[in-house]
Amino acid sequence: FDRTELRKHLMEKKSFTSTFLPLFPIVRDMTMDFYHSKYNSFLQNLEKLKPRLLLDIHLSKHTDVLLAMIIERCILQYCSTYRVVDMNKMTAALDMDMIRLESLLAKLIAEDRLLAKINSQTKTLVKQVPDAHNITTQKLLRLSQSYASQLKRDILQLSLLEHGFVVDSKEDELSAIKGSSTKRRNSSNSSQRKGMGRRNVGDEEDEDDMEDCNAEEEDDHMDVDVADSGTVNDVVMGEQAF
């Protein structure tokens, strides 16, 4: 974080400053020193904190790398506000010797993290001012390349649409939905037809049963009539005998 991000994410958050920092006084002092650019006391507290970091089961393997990154960040933060830096004052502010400071500055310059040149005779660091014309040209070049690639994509898409090589995904979804709904309707109609056919067969069977019952009742009535007629004839014959 730079100073603006440090103030936004740490210093202005009461949950961090009032809850976490009081539990670790050395971390609280280091945070305040880095924010107020007191690099001498910050790096001294960092060296005091190193033995505790080496005892940590997770950070012990990465302690040296993390400390080197923090020191490099301090150097970049210190040089960000100056165009010409006196390296003698810088060694006093960062609490390190000249040889170590020169090696760190050379490393940052070689990695293009610091645009500057070291004057070994005057022991000064001269920062290079970026060429505004060159920066503008590079921006225009990147914009023109992105515009050209976007234009090629648009032309290719229009050509595909013109020759019918592109199918709209929404139309595919709609057709799939319509096809599924049609299948459902057809299946429901076929099931209804089967049900109607079953009902018709059942009705015909019921009608046949009713006809059989009616025929049996008629036979019973005929038997009763015959029996009654026989009984009457017997009575008449008896009366004639008397």
Coordinates of N, CA, C and O in Angstrom, one line a residue, residues 57-223:
I57 N 5.8 -20.8 12.6 CA 5.8 -22.0 11.8 C 5.6 -21.8 10.4 O 6.0 -22.6 9.5
H58 N 4.8 -20.8 10.0 CA 4.4 -20.5 8.6 C 5.3 -19.4 8.0 O 5.6 -19.5 6.8
L59 N 5.8 -18.4 8.8 CA 6.5 -17.3 8.2 C 8.0 -17.5 8.3 O 8.8 -16.7 7.7
S60 N 8.5 -18.5 9.0 CA 9.9 -18.7 9.2 C 10.7 -18.8 7.8 O 11.8 -18.3 7.7
K61 N 10.1 -19.6 6.9 CA 10.8 -19.8 5.6 C 10.7 -18.6 4.7 O 11.5 -18.5 3.7
H62 N 9.8 -17.6 5.0 CA 9.7 -16.5 4.1 C 10.1 -15.1 4.8 O 9.8 -14.1 4.2
T63 N 10.7 -15.2 6.0 CA 10.9 -14.0 6.7 C 11.9 -13.1 6.0 O 11.7 -11.9 5.9
D64 N 13.0 -13.7 5.5 CA 14.1 -12.9 4.8 C 13.5 -12.2 3.6 O 13.8 -11.0 3.3
V65 N 12.7 -12.9 2.8 CA 12.1 -12.4 1.6 C 11.2 -11.2 1.9 O 11.2 -10.2 1.3
L66 N 10.3 -11.4 2.9 CA 9.4 -10.4 3.3 C 10.1 -9.2 3.9 O 9.7 -8.0 3.5
L67 N 11.1 -9.3 4.7 CA 11.8 -8.2 5.2 C 12.5 -7.4 4.0 O 12.6 -6.2 4.0
A68 N 13.1 -8.1 3.1 CA 13.7 -7.5 1.9 C 12.7 -6.7 1.1 O 13.0 -5.5 0.7
M69 N 11.5 -7.2 0.9 CA 10.5 -6.5 0.2 C 10.0 -5.3 1.0 O 9.7 -4.2 0.4
I70 N 9.9 -5.3 2.3 CA 9.5 -4.2 3.1 C 10.6 -3.1 3.0 O 10.2 -1.9 2.9
I71 N 11.8 -3.5 3.0 CA 12.9 -2.5 2.9 C 12.9 -1.8 1.6 O 13.1 -0.6 1.4
E72 N 12.7 -2.6 0.5 CA 12.6 -2.0 -0.8 C 11.4 -1.1 -0.9 O 11.5 0.0 -1.6
R73 N 10.3 -1.4 -0.3 CA 9.2 -0.5 -0.3 C 9.5 0.8 0.4 O 9.0 1.8 0.0
C74 N 10.2 0.7 1.5 CA 10.6 2.0 2.2 C 11.5 2.8 1.3 O 11.3 4.1 1.2
I75 N 12.4 2.2 0.5 CA 13.3 3.0 -0.4 C 12.4 3.7 -1.5 O 12.6 4.9 -1.8
L76 N 11.5 2.9 -2.1 CA 10.7 3.5 -3.1 C 9.8 4.6 -2.6 O 9.6 5.6 -3.2
Q77 N 9.3 4.4 -1.4 CA 8.5 5.5 -0.8 C 9.3 6.7 -0.4 O 8.8 7.8 -0.6
Y78 N 10.5 6.5 0.0 CA 11.3 7.7 0.3 C 11.7 8.5 -1.0 O 11.7 9.7 -1.0
C79 N 12.0 7.7 -2.1 CA 12.4 8.4 -3.3 C 11.2 9.0 -4.1 O 11.5 9.7 -5.1
S80 N 10.0 8.6 -3.7 CA 8.9 9.1 -4.5 C 8.6 10.6 -4.5 O 8.0 11.1 -5.4
T81 N 9.1 11.2 -3.4 CA 8.8 12.7 -3.2 C 9.9 13.6 -3.7 O 9.8 14.8 -3.6
Y82 N 11.0 13.0 -4.2 CA 12.2 13.8 -4.6 C 12.5 13.5 -6.1 O 12.3 12.4 -6.5
R83 N 13.1 14.5 -6.7 CA 13.7 14.3 -8.0 C 15.2 14.0 -7.9 O 15.7 13.2 -8.7
V84 N 15.9 14.6 -7.0 CA 17.3 14.4 -6.7 C 17.4 14.1 -5.3 O 17.0 14.8 -4.4
V85 N 18.0 12.9 -5.0 CA 18.1 12.4 -3.6 C 19.6 12.4 -3.2 O 20.4 11.8 -3.9
D86 N 19.8 13.0 -2.0 CA 21.2 12.9 -1.4 C 21.3 11.6 -0.7 O 20.6 11.3 0.3
M87 N 22.2 10.7 -1.2 CA 22.3 9.4 -0.7 C 22.9 9.4 0.7 O 22.6 8.4 1.5
N88 N 23.6 10.4 1.1 CA 24.2 10.4 2.5 C 23.0 10.7 3.5 O 23.0 10.0 4.5
K89 N 22.1 11.5 3.1 CA 21.0 11.8 4.0 C 20.1 10.5 4.0 O 19.4 10.2 5.0
M90 N 20.1 9.9 2.9 CA 19.2 8.7 2.8 C 19.7 7.6 3.6 O 18.9 6.8 4.2
T91 N 21.0 7.4 3.7 CA 21.5 6.3 4.6 C 21.2 6.6 6.1 O 20.9 5.7 6.9
A92 N 21.2 7.9 6.5 CA 20.9 8.2 7.8 C 19.4 8.0 8.1 O 18.9 7.6 9.2
A93 N 18.5 8.3 7.1 CA 17.1 8.2 7.3 C 16.7 6.7 7.3 O 15.7 6.4 8.0
L94 N 17.4 5.9 6.5 CA 17.0 4.5 6.5 C 17.9 3.6 7.4 O 17.6 2.4 7.5
D95 N 18.8 4.2 8.1 CA 19.7 3.5 9.0 C 20.4 2.3 8.4 O 20.3 1.1 8.8
M96 N 21.1 2.6 7.3 CA 21.9 1.5 6.6 C 23.2 2.2 6.1 O 23.2 3.4 5.9
D97 N 24.2 1.4 5.8 CA 25.4 1.9 5.2 C 25.3 2.2 3.7 O 24.3 1.7 3.1
M98 N 26.3 2.9 3.2 CA 26.2 3.3 1.8 C 26.3 2.1 0.8 O 25.6 2.1 -0.2
I99 N 27.1 1.1 1.1 CA 27.3 0.0 0.2 C 26.0 -0.7 0.0 O 25.6 -1.1 -1.1
R100 N 25.3 -1.0 1.1 CA 24.1 -1.7 1.1 C 23.0 -0.9 0.3 O 22.2 -1.4 -0.5
L101 N 23.0 0.4 0.6 CA 22.0 1.3 -0.1 C 22.3 1.3 -1.6 O 21.3 1.2 -2.4
E102 N 23.5 1.4 -2.0 CA 23.8 1.4 -3.4 C 23.4 0.1 -4.1 O 22.9 0.1 -5.2
S103 N 23.6 -1.0 -3.4 CA 23.3 -2.3 -4.0 C 21.7 -2.4 -4.2 O 21.2 -2.9 -5.2
L104 N 21.0 -2.0 -3.2 CA 19.6 -2.0 -3.2 C 19.0 -1.1 -4.3 O 18.1 -1.5 -5.1
L105 N 19.6 0.1 -4.4 CA 19.2 1.0 -5.5 C 19.5 0.5 -6.9 O 18.7 0.6 -7.8
A106 N 20.6 -0.1 -7.0 CA 21.0 -0.7 -8.3 C 20.0 -1.9 -8.7 O 19.7 -2.0 -9.9
K107 N 19.7 -2.6 -7.7 CA 18.7 -3.7 -7.9 C 17.3 -3.2 -8.4 O 16.7 -3.7 -9.3
L108 N 16.9 -2.2 -7.7 CA 15.6 -1.6 -8.1 C 15.6 -1.0 -9.5 O 14.7 -1.0 -10.3
I109 N 16.7 -0.3 -9.8 CA 16.9 0.3 -11.2 C 17.0 -0.8 -12.2 O 16.4 -0.7 -13.3
A110 N 17.7 -1.9 -12.0 CA 17.8 -3.0 -12.9 C 16.4 -3.6 -13.2 O 16.2 -4.1 -14.3
E111 N 15.6 -3.7 -12.2 CA 14.3 -4.3 -12.3 C 13.2 -3.3 -12.9 O 12.0 -3.7 -12.9
D112 N 13.6 -2.1 -13.2 CA 12.7 -1.1 -13.7 C 11.6 -0.7 -12.7 O 10.6 -0.2 -13.1
R113 N 11.9 -0.8 -11.5 CA 11.0 -0.4 -10.4 C 11.3 1.0 -10.0 O 10.5 1.6 -9.3
L114 N 12.5 1.5 -10.3 CA 12.9 2.8 -10.0 C 13.6 3.4 -11.2 O 14.6 3.0 -11.6
L115 N 13.0 4.5 -11.8 CA 13.6 5.2 -12.9 C 14.5 6.3 -12.5 O 14.1 7.4 -12.2
A116 N 15.8 5.9 -12.3 CA 16.7 6.9 -11.8 C 18.1 6.4 -12.2 O 18.3 5.3 -12.7
K117 N 19.1 7.3 -12.0 CA 20.5 7.0 -12.2 C 21.3 7.4 -11.0 O 21.0 8.4 -10.3
I118 N 22.3 6.7 -10.7 CA 23.2 6.9 -9.5 C 24.4 7.6 -9.9 O 25.2 7.2 -10.8
N119 N 24.7 8.7 -9.3 CA 25.9 9.5 -9.5 C 26.9 9.1 -8.4 O 26.7 9.6 -7.2
S120 N 27.9 8.3 -8.7 CA 28.7 7.8 -7.6 C 29.7 8.8 -7.1 O 30.2 8.8 -6.0
Q121 N 30.0 9.8 -7.9 CA 30.9 10.9 -7.5 C 30.3 11.8 -6.5 O 30.9 12.1 -5.4
T122 N 29.1 12.3 -6.8 CA 28.4 13.2 -5.9 C 27.5 12.5 -4.9 O 26.9 13.1 -4.0
K123 N 27.4 11.1 -5.0 CA 26.5 10.3 -4.1 C 25.1 10.9 -4.1 O 24.5 11.1 -3.1
T124 N 24.6 11.0 -5.3 CA 23.2 11.5 -5.5 C 22.5 10.5 -6.4 O 23.1 9.8 -7.3
L125 N 21.2 10.5 -6.2 CA 20.3 9.7 -7.1 C 19.4 10.6 -7.8 O 18.6 11.4 -7.3
V126 N 19.5 10.6 -9.2 CA 18.8 11.5 -10.0 C 17.7 10.7 -10.7 O 17.9 9.7 -11.5
K127 N 16.5 11.1 -10.4 CA 15.3 10.4 -11.0 C 15.1 10.9 -12.4 O 15.2 12.1 -12.7
Q128 N 14.7 10.0 -13.3 CA 14.4 10.3 -14.7 C 12.9 10.7 -14.8 O 12.1 10.0 -14.4
V129 N 12.8 11.8 -15.5 CA 11.4 12.3 -15.8 C 10.9 11.6 -17.0 O 11.5 11.7 -18.1
P130 N 9.8 10.9 -17.0 CA 9.3 10.2 -18.2 C 9.0 11.2 -19.3 O 8.5 12.4 -19.1
D131 N 9.3 10.8 -20.5 CA 9.0 11.7 -21.7 C 7.5 11.6 -22.0 O 6.9 10.6 -22.3
A132 N 6.8 12.8 -21.8 CA 5.4 12.9 -22.0 C 5.0 12.5 -23.4 O 4.0 11.9 -23.7
H133 N 5.8 13.0 -24.4 CA 5.5 12.7 -25.8 C 5.6 11.2 -26.1 O 4.7 10.7 -26.8
N134 N 6.6 10.5 -25.5 CA 6.7 9.1 -25.7 C 5.6 8.3 -25.1 O 5.0 7.4 -25.6
I135 N 5.1 8.8 -23.9 CA 4.0 8.1 -23.2 C 2.7 8.3 -24.0 O 2.0 7.3 -24.2
T136 N 2.5 9.5 -24.5 CA 1.3 9.7 -25.3 C 1.3 8.9 -26.6 O 0.3 8.3 -27.0
T137 N 2.5 8.8 -27.2 CA 2.6 8.0 -28.4 C 2.3 6.5 -28.1 O 1.6 5.8 -28.9
Q138 N 2.8 6.0 -27.0 CA 2.6 4.6 -26.7 C 1.1 4.4 -26.4 O 0.5 3.3 -26.8
K139 N 0.4 5.3 -25.7 CA -1.0 5.2 -25.5 C -1.8 5.1 -26.7 O -2.7 4.3 -26.9
L140 N -1.5 6.1 -27.7 CA -2.2 6.1 -28.9 C -2.0 4.8 -29.7 O -2.9 4.3 -30.4
L141 N -0.8 4.3 -29.7 CA -0.5 3.0 -30.4 C -1.3 1.9 -29.8 O -1.9 1.1 -30.6
R142 N -1.4 1.8 -28.5 CA -2.2 0.7 -27.9 C -3.7 0.9 -28.2 O -4.4 -0.1 -28.5
L143 N -4.2 2.1 -28.2 CA -5.6 2.4 -28.5 C -5.9 2.0 -30.0 O -6.9 1.4 -30.3
S144 N -5.0 2.4 -30.9 CA -5.2 2.1 -32.3 C -5.2 0.5 -32.5 O -5.9 0.0 -33.3
Q145 N -4.3 -0.2 -31.9 CA -4.2 -1.6 -32.0 C -5.5 -2.3 -31.5 O -6.1 -3.2 -32.1
S146 N -6.0 -1.8 -30.4 CA -7.2 -2.4 -29.8 C -8.4 -2.1 -30.7 O -9.3 -2.9 -30.9
Y147 N -8.4 -0.8 -31.3 CA -9.5 -0.5 -32.2 C -9.5 -1.3 -33.5 O -10.5 -1.7 -34.0
A148 N -8.3 -1.6 -34.0 CA -8.2 -2.4 -35.2 C -8.6 -3.8 -35.0 O -9.3 -4.4 -35.8
S149 N -8.2 -4.4 -33.9 CA -8.6 -5.7 -33.6 C -10.2 -5.8 -33.4 O -10.8 -6.8 -33.8
Q150 N -10.7 -4.8 -32.7 CA -12.2 -4.8 -32.5 C -12.9 -4.7 -33.8 O -14.0 -5.3 -34.1
L151 N -12.4 -3.8 -34.7 CA -13.0 -3.7 -36.0 C -12.9 -5.0 -36.9 O -13.9 -5.3 -37.5
K152 N -11.8 -5.7 -36.8 CA -11.7 -7.0 -37.5 C -12.8 -8.0 -36.9 O -13.4 -8.7 -37.7
R153 N -12.9 -8.0 -35.6 CA -13.9 -8.9 -35.1 C -15.3 -8.5 -35.5 O -16.2 -9.4 -35.8
D154 N -15.6 -7.2 -35.6 CA -17.0 -6.8 -36.0 C -17.2 -7.2 -37.5 O -18.3 -7.6 -37.8
I155 N -16.2 -7.0 -38.3 CA -16.4 -7.3 -39.7 C -16.6 -8.8 -39.9 O -17.4 -9.3 -40.7
L156 N -15.8 -9.6 -39.2 CA -16.0 -11.1 -39.2 C -17.4 -11.5 -38.8 O -18.0 -12.4 -39.4
Q157 N -17.9 -10.9 -37.7 CA -19.2 -11.2 -37.2 C -20.3 -10.9 -38.2 O -21.2 -11.6 -38.5
L158 N -20.1 -9.7 -38.9 CA -21.1 -9.3 -39.9 C -21.1 -10.2 -41.1 O -22.1 -10.6 -41.7
S159 N -19.9 -10.7 -41.5 CA -19.7 -11.6 -42.6 C -20.4 -12.9 -42.3 O -21.1 -13.5 -43.1
L160 N -20.2 -13.4 -41.1 CA -20.9 -14.7 -40.7 C -22.4 -14.5 -40.7 O -23.1 -15.4 -41.1
L161 N -22.9 -13.4 -40.2 CA -24.3 -13.2 -40.2 C -24.9 -13.1 -41.6 O -26.0 -13.6 -41.9
E162 N -24.1 -12.5 -42.4 CA -24.6 -12.3 -43.8 C -24.7 -13.6 -44.5 O -25.6 -13.8 -45.3
H163 N -23.8 -14.5 -44.3 CA -23.8 -15.8 -45.0 C -24.5 -16.9 -44.2 O -24.5 -18.1 -44.6
G164 N -25.1 -16.6 -43.1 CA -25.9 -17.5 -42.3 C -25.2 -18.6 -41.6 O -25.7 -19.7 -41.4
F165 N -24.0 -18.2 -41.1 CA -23.2 -19.2 -40.3 C -23.3 -19.0 -38.8 O -22.7 -19.7 -38.1
V166 N -24.2 -18.1 -38.4 CA -24.4 -17.8 -37.0 C -25.8 -18.1 -36.7 O -26.8 -17.7 -37.4
V167 N -26.1 -18.9 -35.6 CA -27.4 -19.2 -35.1 C -27.5 -18.5 -33.8 O -26.7 -18.6 -32.9
D168 N -28.7 -17.8 -33.6 CA -28.9 -17.1 -32.4 C -29.2 -18.1 -31.3 O -30.1 -19.0 -31.4
S169 N -28.5 -18.0 -30.2 CA -28.8 -18.9 -29.1 C -30.2 -18.8 -28.5 O -30.8 -19.7 -28.0
K170 N -30.7 -17.6 -28.5 CA -32.1 -17.4 -28.0 C -33.1 -18.1 -28.8 O -34.0 -18.7 -28.3
E171 N -32.9 -18.0 -30.1 CA -33.8 -18.7 -31.0 C -33.8 -20.2 -30.8 O -34.8 -20.9 -30.8
D172 N -32.5 -20.7 -30.6 CA -32.4 -22.2 -30.3 C -33.1 -22.5 -29.0 O -33.8 -23.6 -28.9
E173 N -33.0 -21.7 -28.0 CA -33.7 -22.0 -26.7 C -35.2 -21.9 -26.9 O -35.9 -22.8 -26.4
L174 N -35.7 -20.9 -27.7 CA -37.1 -20.9 -27.9 C -37.6 -22.1 -28.7 O -38.7 -22.6 -28.4
S175 N -36.9 -22.5 -29.7 CA -37.3 -23.7 -30.5 C -37.3 -24.9 -29.6 O -38.2 -25.8 -29.7
A176 N -36.3 -25.0 -28.8 CA -36.3 -26.2 -27.9 C -37.4 -26.2 -26.9 O -38.1 -27.2 -26.7
I177 N -37.8 -25.0 -26.4 CA -38.9 -24.9 -25.5 C -40.2 -25.2 -26.2 O -41.1 -26.0 -25.7
K178 N -40.4 -24.7 -27.5 CA -41.6 -25.0 -28.2 C -41.6 -26.5 -28.6 O -42.7 -27.1 -28.5
G179 N -40.5 -27.1 -28.9 CA -40.5 -28.5 -29.2 C -40.9 -29.4 -28.0 O -41.7 -30.3 -28.1
S180 N -40.4 -29.0 -26.8 CA -40.7 -29.8 -25.6 C -42.2 -29.6 -25.3 O -42.9 -30.6 -24.9
S181 N -42.7 -28.3 -25.5 CA -44.2 -28.1 -25.2 C -45.0 -28.9 -26.2 O -46.1 -29.5 -25.8
T182 N -44.6 -29.0 -27.5 CA -45.4 -29.7 -28.4 C -45.4 -31.2 -28.1 O -46.4 -31.9 -28.2
K183 N -44.2 -31.7 -27.7 CA -44.1 -33.2 -27.3 C -45.1 -33.4 -26.1 O -45.7 -34.5 -26.1
R184 N -45.1 -32.5 -25.2 CA -46.0 -32.7 -24.0 C -47.4 -32.7 -24.4 O -48.2 -33.5 -23.9
R185 N -47.8 -31.8 -25.3 CA -49.2 -31.8 -25.8 C -49.5 -33.1 -26.5 O -50.6 -33.6 -26.3
N186 N -48.6 -33.5 -27.4 CA -48.9 -34.7 -28.1 C -49.0 -35.9 -27.2 O -49.9 -36.8 -27.4
S187 N -48.2 -36.0 -26.2 CA -48.3 -37.1 -25.2 C -49.5 -37.1 -24.4 O -50.2 -38.1 -24.2
S188 N -50.0 -35.8 -24.0 CA -51.2 -35.7 -23.3 C -52.4 -36.1 -24.1 O -53.3 -36.7 -23.7
N189 N -52.4 -35.7 -25.4 CA -53.5 -36.0 -26.3 C -53.6 -37.5 -26.6 O -54.7 -38.1 -26.6
S190 N -52.4 -38.1 -26.7 CA -52.4 -39.6 -26.9 C -52.9 -40.3 -25.7 O -53.7 -41.3 -25.8
S191 N -52.5 -39.8 -24.5 CA -53.0 -40.5 -23.3 C -54.5 -40.3 -23.2 O -55.2 -41.2 -22.7
Q192 N -55.0 -39.1 -23.5 CA -56.5 -38.8 -23.5 C -57.2 -39.8 -24.5 O -58.3 -40.3 -24.2
R193 N -56.6 -39.9 -25.7 CA -57.2 -40.8 -26.6 C -57.3 -42.3 -26.1 O -58.2 -43.0 -26.3
K194 N -56.2 -42.7 -25.5 CA -56.2 -44.1 -25.0 C -57.2 -44.2 -23.9 O -57.9 -45.2 -23.8
G195 N -57.4 -43.1 -23.0 CA -58.4 -43.2 -22.0 C -59.8 -43.3 -22.6 O -60.6 -44.0 -22.1
M196 N -60.0 -42.5 -23.6 CA -61.3 -42.5 -24.3 C -61.6 -43.9 -24.9 O -62.7 -44.4 -24.8
G197 N -60.6 -44.5 -25.5 CA -60.7 -45.8 -26.1 C -61.1 -46.8 -25.0 O -61.9 -47.7 -25.1
R198 N -60.4 -46.7 -23.8 CA -60.7 -47.6 -22.7 C -62.1 -47.4 -22.2 O -62.8 -48.4 -21.9
R199 N -62.5 -46.2 -22.2 CA -63.9 -45.9 -21.7 C -64.9 -46.5 -22.7 O -65.9 -47.1 -22.3
N200 N -64.7 -46.4 -24.0 CA -65.6 -46.9 -25.0 C -65.7 -48.4 -24.9 O -66.8 -49.0 -24.9
V201 N -64.6 -49.1 -24.7 CA -64.6 -50.5 -24.6 C -65.4 -50.9 -23.3 O -66.2 -51.8 -23.3
G202 N -65.2 -50.2 -22.2 CA -65.9 -50.4 -21.0 C -67.4 -50.2 -21.1 O -68.2 -51.0 -20.6
D203 N -67.8 -49.2 -21.9 CA -69.2 -48.9 -22.1 C -69.8 -50.0 -22.9 O -70.9 -50.4 -22.6
E204 N -69.1 -50.5 -23.9 CA -69.7 -51.6 -24.7 C -69.8 -52.8 -23.9 O -70.9 -53.5 -24.0
E205 N -68.9 -53.1 -23.0 CA -69.0 -54.3 -22.2 C -70.2 -54.1 -21.2 O -70.9 -55.1 -21.0
D206 N -70.4 -52.9 -20.7 CA -71.5 -52.7 -19.8 C -72.8 -52.9 -20.5 O -73.8 -53.4 -20.0
E207 N -72.9 -52.4 -21.8 CA -74.1 -52.5 -22.6 C -74.4 -54.0 -22.8 O -75.6 -54.5 -22.8
D208 N -73.4 -54.8 -23.1 CA -73.6 -56.2 -23.3 C -74.1 -56.9 -22.1 O -75.0 -57.8 -22.1
D209 N -73.5 -56.5 -20.9 CA -74.0 -57.1 -19.7 C -75.5 -56.7 -19.4 O -76.2 -57.6 -19.0
M210 N -75.8 -55.4 -19.7 CA -77.2 -55.1 -19.5 C -78.1 -55.9 -20.5 O -79.2 -56.3 -20.1
E211 N -77.7 -56.1 -21.7 CA -78.6 -56.9 -22.6 C -78.7 -58.3 -22.1 O -79.8 -58.9 -22.2
D212 N -77.6 -58.9 -21.6 CA -77.7 -60.3 -21.1 C -78.7 -60.3 -19.9 O -79.5 -61.2 -19.7
C213 N -78.6 -59.3 -19.0 CA -79.5 -59.3 -17.8 C -81.0 -59.1 -18.3 O -81.9 -59.8 -17.8
N214 N -81.2 -58.3 -19.3 CA -82.6 -58.1 -19.8 C -83.1 -59.4 -20.4 O -84.3 -59.8 -20.2
A215 N -82.3 -60.1 -21.1 CA -82.7 -61.4 -21.7 C -83.0 -62.4 -20.7 O -84.0 -63.1 -20.8
E216 N -82.2 -62.5 -19.6 CA -82.5 -63.4 -18.5 C -83.8 -63.1 -17.8 O -84.6 -64.0 -17.5
E217 N -84.1 -61.8 -17.6 CA -85.3 -61.4 -17.0 C -86.5 -61.8 -17.8 O -87.6 -62.2 -17.3
E218 N -86.4 -61.6 -19.1 CA -87.5 -61.9 -20.0 C -87.7 -63.4 -20.0 O -88.9 -63.9 -20.0
D219 N -86.7 -64.3 -19.9 CA -86.8 -65.7 -19.8 C -87.6 -66.1 -18.6 O -88.4 -67.0 -18.5
D220 N -87.2 -65.4 -17.5 CA -87.8 -65.7 -16.2 C -89.3 -65.4 -16.2 O -90.2 -66.1 -15.7
H221 N -89.7 -64.2 -16.9 CA -91.1 -63.9 -17.0 C -91.8 -64.9 -17.8 O -93.0 -65.3 -17.5
M222 N -91.2 -65.4 -18.9 CA -91.9 -66.4 -19.7 C -92.1 -67.7 -19.0 O -93.2 -68.3 -19.1
D223 N -91.1 -68.1 -18.1 CA -91.3 -69.3 -17.3 C -92.4 -69.2 -16.4 O -93.2 -70.1 -16.1

